[in-house]
PDB file of C-alpha atoms in Angstrom:
ATOM      1  CA  UNK A  19     -20.395   7.405   3.875  1.00 58.00           C
ATOM      2  CA  UNK A  20     -19.040  10.478   5.602  1.00 79.00           C
ATOM      3  CA  UNK A  21     -15.625  12.104   5.793  1.00 83.00           C
ATOM      4  CA  UNK A  22     -14.993  10.692   9.269  1.00 85.00           C
ATOM      5  CA  UNK A  23     -15.404   7.168   7.856  1.00 87.00           C
ATOM      6  CA  UNK A  24     -12.554   7.800   5.393  1.00 88.00           C
ATOM      7  CA  UNK A  25     -10.313   9.247   8.120  1.00 89.00           C
ATOM      8  CA  UNK A  26     -11.050   6.250  10.374  1.00 89.00           C
ATOM      9  CA  UNK A  27     -10.251   3.835   7.541  1.00 91.00           C
ATOM     10  CA  UNK A  28      -6.917   5.586   6.958  1.00 91.00           C
ATOM     11  CA  UNK A  29      -6.147   5.437  10.686  1.00 92.00           C
ATOM     12  CA  UNK A  30      -6.899   1.701  10.764  1.00 92.00           C
ATOM     13  CA  UNK A  31      -4.620   1.109   7.768  1.00 92.00           C
ATOM     14  CA  UNK A  32      -1.784   3.032   9.458  1.00 92.00           C
ATOM     15  CA  UNK A  33      -2.381   1.290  12.791  1.00 92.00           C
ATOM     16  CA  UNK A  34      -2.253  -2.148  11.128  1.00 91.00           C
ATOM     17  CA  UNK A  35       1.252  -1.410   9.828  1.00 91.00           C
ATOM     18  CA  UNK A  36       2.551   0.762  12.688  1.00 90.00           C
ATOM     19  CA  UNK A  37       0.718  -0.318  15.887  1.00 90.00           C
ATOM     20  CA  UNK A  38       3.239   1.355  18.226  1.00 90.00           C
ATOM     21  CA  UNK A  39       3.125   4.792  16.570  1.00 88.00           C
ATOM     22  CA  UNK A  40       0.331   7.165  17.667  1.00 88.00           C
ATOM     23  CA  UNK A  41      -1.944   8.657  14.996  1.00 87.00           C
ATOM     24  CA  UNK A  42      -3.331  12.177  15.409  1.00 85.00           C
ATOM     25  CA  UNK A  43      -5.934  14.026  13.406  1.00 81.00           C
ATOM     26  CA  UNK A  44      -7.295  17.520  12.845  1.00 72.00           C
ATOM     27  CA  UNK A  45      -4.676  19.449  14.818  1.00 73.00           C
ATOM     28  CA  UNK A  46      -1.029  19.076  15.745  1.00 71.00           C
ATOM     29  CA  UNK A  47      -0.490  19.200  19.467  1.00 68.00           C
ATOM     30  CA  UNK A  48       2.385  21.336  20.779  1.00 70.00           C
ATOM     31  CA  UNK A  49       3.894  18.481  22.795  1.00 72.00           C
ATOM     32  CA  UNK A  50       3.828  15.877  20.050  1.00 72.00           C
ATOM     33  CA  UNK A  51       6.007  12.885  20.949  1.00 76.00           C
ATOM     34  CA  UNK A  52       7.717  11.485  17.853  1.00 79.00           C
ATOM     35  CA  UNK A  53       7.535   9.113  16.156  1.00 87.00           C
ATOM     36  CA  UNK A  54       3.926   9.847  15.258  1.00 88.00           C
ATOM     37  CA  UNK A  55       1.530  10.286  12.354  1.00 88.00           C
ATOM     38  CA  UNK A  56      -0.777  13.215  11.733  1.00 88.00           C
ATOM     39  CA  UNK A  57      -3.623  13.021   9.174  1.00 90.00           C
ATOM     40  CA  UNK A  58      -4.512  16.393   7.638  1.00 91.00           C
ATOM     41  CA  UNK A  59      -7.599  16.752   5.461  1.00 89.00           C
ATOM     42  CA  UNK A  60      -7.473  19.416   2.775  1.00 88.00           C
ATOM     43  CA  UNK A  61     -10.720  21.061   1.586  1.00 88.00           C
ATOM     44  CA  UNK A  62     -13.185  18.506   0.224  1.00 86.00           C
ATOM     45  CA  UNK A  63     -14.698  18.964  -3.235  1.00 86.00           C
ATOM     46  CA  UNK A  64     -18.306  17.783  -3.652  1.00 84.00           C
ATOM     47  CA  UNK A  65     -19.612  17.925  -7.226  1.00 85.00           C
ATOM     48  CA  UNK A  66     -22.998  16.941  -8.636  1.00 87.00           C
ATOM     49  CA  UNK A  67     -22.639  14.722 -11.685  1.00 84.00           C
ATOM     50  CA  UNK A  68     -25.969  13.485 -13.031  1.00 86.00           C
ATOM     51  CA  UNK A  69     -29.338  13.227 -11.327  1.00 82.00           C
ATOM     52  CA  UNK A  70     -28.747  11.939  -7.807  1.00 83.00           C
ATOM     53  CA  UNK A  71     -25.069  11.102  -8.459  1.00 87.00           C
ATOM     54  CA  UNK A  72     -22.232  13.036  -6.834  1.00 86.00           C
ATOM     55  CA  UNK A  73     -18.431  12.865  -6.783  1.00 87.00           C
ATOM     56  CA  UNK A  74     -16.656  13.677  -3.535  1.00 87.00           C
ATOM     57  CA  UNK A  75     -12.896  14.246  -3.633  1.00 91.00           C
ATOM     58  CA  UNK A  76     -10.901  13.962  -0.399  1.00 90.00           C
ATOM     59  CA  UNK A  77      -7.244  15.042  -0.403  1.00 92.00           C
ATOM     60  CA  UNK A  78      -5.090  14.090   2.569  1.00 93.00           C
ATOM     61  CA  UNK A  79      -1.582  14.924   3.740  1.00 94.00           C
ATOM     62  CA  UNK A  80      -0.215  12.282   6.126  1.00 93.00           C
ATOM     63  CA  UNK A  81       2.660  13.732   8.151  1.00 92.00           C
ATOM     64  CA  UNK A  82       5.225  11.410   9.682  1.00 91.00           C
ATOM     65  CA  UNK A  83       7.383  12.849  12.448  1.00 88.00           C
ATOM     66  CA  UNK A  84      10.472  10.641  12.936  1.00 87.00           C
ATOM     67  CA  UNK A  85      11.942   9.815  16.335  1.00 80.00           C
ATOM     68  CA  UNK A  86      14.526  12.584  16.547  1.00 70.00           C
ATOM     69  CA  UNK A  87      16.146  14.992  14.149  1.00 56.00           C
ATOM     70  CA  UNK A  88      19.945  14.847  13.996  1.00 55.00           C
ATOM     71  CA  UNK A  89      21.560  17.205  11.504  1.00 51.00           C
ATOM     72  CA  UNK A  90      24.700  15.035  11.459  1.00 56.00           C
ATOM     73  CA  UNK A  91      22.738  11.931  10.484  1.00 63.00           C
ATOM     74  CA  UNK A  92      20.193  13.447   8.103  1.00 70.00           C
ATOM     75  CA  UNK A  93      20.924  10.834   5.409  1.00 70.00           C
ATOM     76  CA  UNK A  94      19.903   7.970   7.713  1.00 71.00           C
ATOM     77  CA  UNK A  95      16.809   9.875   8.802  1.00 77.00           C
ATOM     78  CA  UNK A  96      15.783  10.532   5.188  1.00 82.00           C
ATOM     79  CA  UNK A  97      16.262   6.830   4.430  1.00 86.00           C
ATOM     80  CA  UNK A  98      13.910   5.988   7.303  1.00 86.00           C
ATOM     81  CA  UNK A  99      11.285   8.440   6.023  1.00 89.00           C
ATOM     82  CA  UNK A 100      11.566   7.135   2.449  1.00 90.00           C
ATOM     83  CA  UNK A 101      11.082   3.622   3.860  1.00 91.00           C
ATOM     84  CA  UNK A 102       7.931   4.761   5.665  1.00 90.00           C
ATOM     85  CA  UNK A 103       6.745   6.422   2.438  1.00 92.00           C
ATOM     86  CA  UNK A 104       7.207   3.134   0.541  1.00 93.00           C
ATOM     87  CA  UNK A 105       5.015   1.322   3.064  1.00 92.00           C
ATOM     88  CA  UNK A 106       2.396   4.096   2.874  1.00 93.00           C
ATOM     89  CA  UNK A 107       2.163   3.652  -0.908  1.00 94.00           C
ATOM     90  CA  UNK A 108       1.259   0.034  -0.240  1.00 93.00           C
ATOM     91  CA  UNK A 109      -0.989   0.539   2.809  1.00 92.00           C
ATOM     92  CA  UNK A 110      -2.989   3.526   1.580  1.00 91.00           C
ATOM     93  CA  UNK A 111      -3.555   2.447  -2.027  1.00 92.00           C
ATOM     94  CA  UNK A 112      -6.693   0.558  -0.953  1.00 92.00           C
ATOM     95  CA  UNK A 113      -8.481   1.229   2.321  1.00 91.00           C
ATOM     96  CA  UNK A 114     -11.531  -0.559   3.696  1.00 90.00           C
ATOM     97  CA  UNK A 115     -14.428   1.881   4.159  1.00 84.00           C
ATOM     98  CA  UNK A 116     -17.798   0.268   3.434  1.00 83.00           C
ATOM     99  CA  UNK A 117     -15.974  -1.539   0.619  1.00 86.00           C
ATOM    100  CA  UNK A 118     -12.575  -0.814  -0.881  1.00 89.00           C
ATOM    101  CA  UNK A 119     -11.618   2.742  -1.825  1.00 90.00           C
ATOM    102  CA  UNK A 120      -8.589   3.315  -4.043  1.00 92.00           C
ATOM    103  CA  UNK A 121      -6.120   6.084  -3.293  1.00 91.00           C
ATOM    104  CA  UNK A 122      -4.903   8.101  -6.286  1.00 92.00           C
ATOM    105  CA  UNK A 123      -2.373  10.856  -6.982  1.00 93.00           C
ATOM    106  CA  UNK A 124      -0.064   9.489  -4.286  1.00 94.00           C
ATOM    107  CA  UNK A 125       3.239  11.274  -3.812  1.00 95.00           C
ATOM    108  CA  UNK A 126       5.580  12.182  -0.990  1.00 95.00           C
ATOM    109  CA  UNK A 127       8.211  14.720  -0.057  1.00 94.00           C
ATOM    110  CA  UNK A 128      10.321  15.544   2.970  1.00 91.00           C
ATOM    111  CA  UNK A 129      10.032  19.111   4.243  1.00 88.00           C
ATOM    112  CA  UNK A 130      12.032  20.350   7.248  1.00 85.00           C
ATOM    113  CA  UNK A 131      12.620  16.836   8.565  1.00 85.00           C
ATOM    114  CA  UNK A 132       8.950  15.766   8.269  1.00 88.00           C
ATOM    115  CA  UNK A 133       7.592  13.294   5.725  1.00 91.00           C
ATOM    116  CA  UNK A 134       4.502  14.534   3.853  1.00 94.00           C
ATOM    117  CA  UNK A 135       2.561  11.796   2.045  1.00 95.00           C
ATOM    118  CA  UNK A 136      -0.284  13.016  -0.176  1.00 95.00           C
ATOM    119  CA  UNK A 137      -3.196  10.835  -1.311  1.00 94.00           C
ATOM    120  CA  UNK A 138      -6.640  11.477  -2.851  1.00 93.00           C
ATOM    121  CA  UNK A 139      -9.754   9.364  -2.321  1.00 91.00           C
ATOM    122  CA  UNK A 140     -12.510  10.004  -4.873  1.00 89.00           C
ATOM    123  CA  UNK A 141     -15.877   8.554  -3.935  1.00 86.00           C
ATOM    124  CA  UNK A 142     -19.028   8.272  -6.036  1.00 84.00           C
ATOM    125  CA  UNK A 143     -22.162   8.928  -3.990  1.00 81.00           C
ATOM    126  CA  UNK A 144     -25.835   8.390  -4.738  1.00 78.00           C
ATOM    127  CA  UNK A 145     -28.375  10.459  -2.828  1.00 77.00           C
ATOM    128  CA  UNK A 146     -31.506   8.730  -1.579  1.00 77.00           C
ATOM    129  CA  UNK A 147     -34.504   9.027  -3.822  1.00 76.00           C
ATOM    130  CA  UNK A 148     -37.174  11.281  -2.390  1.00 75.00           C
ATOM    131  CA  UNK A 149     -40.411   9.467  -1.647  1.00 71.00           C
ATOM    132  CA  UNK A 150     -43.484  11.014  -3.165  1.00 67.00           C
ATOM    133  CA  UNK A 151     -46.201  10.388  -5.663  1.00 68.00           C
ATOM    134  CA  UNK A 152     -44.915   9.606  -9.087  1.00 67.00           C
ATOM    135  CA  UNK A 153     -47.941  11.220 -10.711  1.00 69.00           C
ATOM    136  CA  UNK A 154     -51.131  12.851  -9.632  1.00 73.00           C
ATOM    137  CA  UNK A 155     -54.418  11.018  -9.271  1.00 76.00           C
ATOM    138  CA  UNK A 156     -56.257  10.422 -12.525  1.00 76.00           C
ATOM    139  CA  UNK A 157     -60.020  10.027 -12.667  1.00 81.00           C
ATOM    140  CA  UNK A 158     -61.316   8.087 -15.644  1.00 81.00           C
ATOM    141  CA  UNK A 159     -64.923   7.701 -16.593  1.00 83.00           C
ATOM    142  CA  UNK A 160     -66.497   5.578 -19.243  1.00 82.00           C
ATOM    143  CA  UNK A 161     -70.033   5.092 -20.636  1.00 82.00           C
ATOM    144  CA  UNK A 162     -71.571   2.208 -22.529  1.00 85.00           C
ATOM    145  CA  UNK A 163     -74.351   2.755 -25.143  1.00 78.00           C
TER     146      UNK A 163
END
């Protein structure tokens, strides 16, 4: 499983709930047409646990840009973004990526008229076992009297 698989699984989960809203990744385009989602990956932490076992921690910030910002109707706009956040808690708790992956440390906040939804996906990995001889060749001799 690679990082792109997790991003694709998140995109599918968002697209299932919001099929009419475009989903962007990696960089925000200058001419972004709201409403739209943007998936930002924070630095990934890859830690060796025991033997061939590893833990990989992915932290994401899902931005939601609402249709239009109106300073006079900011309360209604915040209500819309909180509604989107509620659906993201449900949609991104479990995503399908070669099996189910559970999202943790979910939280959201609204900054400058943009919803930021944070979620972590921690994945246990097992490296392939290297093929090779288990032990060297042993020569045994025996004599009978």
